[in-house]
Amino acid sequence: MEFWGIEVKAGQPIKTGPGVNRVIHLSQATLGESKNKAESVPLYVNVDGKKLVLGTLSHQNFPQLNLDLVFEQEFELSHNWKNGSVYFLGYETSVQEEGYPFYYF
């Protein structure tokens, strides 16, 4: 198990993904520094051409968001905040050949 983290800057979506026989467990999203504390920042993930909202961050109410998502393929992280970066944290780990985390019968 290895720490995994990425900074998504304003207007720069990032594609990332695990290596062969690995998964990324996304566990937290956090707002970077900002002078404008009143904005809400929606977070997005794009997997297989489907763009989904992970949640919304706010410096005043929710500066970080706990997540429990596992990705076994490439995905794209983005946000629409023009004044700063969002940091995504988690870990990357290897998986058994049978499939993660379930066995298929």
Short mmCIF file of C-alpha atoms in Angstrom, two decimals:
data_model
loop_
_atom_site.label_atom_id
_atom_site.label_comp_id
_atom_site.label_asym_id
_atom_site.label_seq_id
_atom_site.Cartn_x
_atom_site.Cartn_y
_atom_site.Cartn_z
CA MET A 1 0.00 0.00 0.00
CA GLU A 2 1.39 3.38 -1.03
CA PHE A 3 0.26 6.95 -0.41
CA TRP A 4 -1.39 8.53 -3.45
CA GLY A 5 -2.13 12.22 -3.90
CA ILE A 6 -2.71 14.64 -6.74
CA GLU A 7 -3.28 18.37 -7.13
CA VAL A 8 -5.94 19.43 -9.62
CA LYS A 9 -5.30 23.05 -10.56
CA ALA A 10 -7.95 25.49 -11.75
CA GLY A 11 -9.08 24.70 -15.30
CA GLN A 12 -6.76 21.69 -15.62
CA PRO A 13 -8.58 18.34 -15.31
CA ILE A 14 -6.20 15.44 -14.68
CA LYS A 15 -6.43 11.91 -16.03
CA THR A 16 -4.83 9.28 -13.86
CA GLY A 17 -5.17 5.62 -13.08
CA PRO A 18 -3.59 2.68 -11.32
CA GLY A 19 -0.89 0.50 -12.77
CA VAL A 20 -1.32 -3.12 -13.85
CA ASN A 21 -2.91 -5.27 -11.10
CA ARG A 22 -3.32 -2.19 -8.89
CA VAL A 23 -6.20 -0.01 -7.68
CA ILE A 24 -6.42 3.55 -6.39
CA HIS A 25 -8.50 4.10 -3.27
CA LEU A 26 -9.65 7.73 -3.21
CA SER A 27 -10.32 8.71 0.40
CA GLN A 28 -10.31 12.53 0.68
CA ALA A 29 -10.69 15.76 -1.29
CA THR A 30 -9.52 19.07 0.20
CA LEU A 31 -9.66 22.71 -0.92
CA GLY A 32 -6.42 24.63 -1.31
CA GLU A 33 -5.87 28.17 -0.04
CA SER A 34 -8.18 30.96 -1.19
CA LYS A 35 -8.97 34.57 -0.33
CA ASN A 36 -12.61 34.15 -1.37
CA LYS A 37 -14.10 31.95 1.34
CA ALA A 38 -17.72 32.14 0.16
CA GLU A 39 -17.51 29.94 -2.95
CA SER A 40 -18.86 26.42 -3.31
CA VAL A 41 -16.75 24.06 -5.42
CA PRO A 42 -18.31 21.00 -7.11
CA LEU A 43 -15.93 18.07 -7.66
CA TYR A 44 -16.24 15.75 -10.65
CA VAL A 45 -14.97 12.36 -11.73
CA ASN A 46 -15.19 11.09 -15.30
CA VAL A 47 -15.06 7.31 -15.78
CA ASP A 48 -15.92 5.54 -19.04
CA GLY A 49 -17.25 8.81 -20.49
CA LYS A 50 -19.64 9.34 -17.56
CA LYS A 51 -19.12 12.59 -15.63
CA LEU A 52 -20.37 12.33 -12.06
CA VAL A 53 -20.43 14.78 -9.15
CA LEU A 54 -18.41 13.52 -6.15
CA GLY A 55 -19.58 16.30 -3.84
CA THR A 56 -19.30 20.02 -3.15
CA LEU A 57 -16.62 21.71 -1.04
CA SER A 58 -16.85 25.07 0.74
CA HIS A 59 -14.21 26.87 2.85
CA GLN A 60 -16.90 28.00 5.30
CA ASN A 61 -18.77 24.72 5.74
CA PHE A 62 -17.00 21.73 4.19
CA PRO A 63 -13.33 22.36 3.30
CA GLN A 64 -12.73 18.63 2.96
CA LEU A 65 -14.78 15.65 1.89
CA ASN A 66 -14.27 12.04 2.95
CA LEU A 67 -14.61 9.54 0.12
CA ASP A 68 -14.48 5.76 -0.18
CA LEU A 69 -14.00 5.11 -3.89
CA VAL A 70 -11.90 2.43 -5.60
CA PHE A 71 -10.73 2.82 -9.21
CA GLU A 72 -9.26 -0.04 -11.19
CA GLN A 73 -9.04 1.86 -14.49
CA GLU A 74 -8.17 5.33 -15.78
CA PHE A 75 -10.33 8.20 -14.50
CA GLU A 76 -10.36 12.00 -14.71
CA LEU A 77 -10.68 14.39 -11.76
CA SER A 78 -11.84 17.99 -12.19
CA HIS A 79 -13.55 20.95 -10.53
CA ASN A 80 -14.85 24.33 -11.66
CA TRP A 81 -13.11 26.52 -9.07
CA LYS A 82 -11.26 29.39 -10.75
CA ASN A 83 -9.37 30.57 -7.65
CA GLY A 84 -7.31 27.60 -6.55
CA SER A 85 -6.49 23.92 -6.47
CA VAL A 86 -8.25 20.90 -5.06
CA TYR A 87 -6.15 18.11 -3.55
CA PHE A 88 -7.24 14.47 -3.79
CA LEU A 89 -5.68 11.95 -1.41
CA GLY A 90 -5.77 8.21 -0.91
CA TYR A 91 -3.60 5.20 -1.53
CA GLU A 92 -2.63 2.80 -4.30
CA THR A 93 -2.38 -0.91 -3.64
CA SER A 94 -1.92 -4.18 -5.52
CA VAL A 95 -4.79 -6.60 -6.05
CA GLN A 96 -5.13 -10.33 -6.36
CA GLU A 97 -5.69 -11.73 -9.84
CA GLU A 98 -9.17 -12.95 -8.83
CA GLY A 99 -10.44 -9.37 -8.82
CA TYR A 100 -10.82 -6.64 -6.26
CA PRO A 101 -12.51 -6.70 -3.84
CA PHE A 102 -14.91 -9.49 -4.79
CA TYR A 103 -14.63 -12.99 -6.10
CA TYR A 104 -16.68 -13.73 -9.20
CA PHE A 105 -18.59 -17.02 -9.25
#
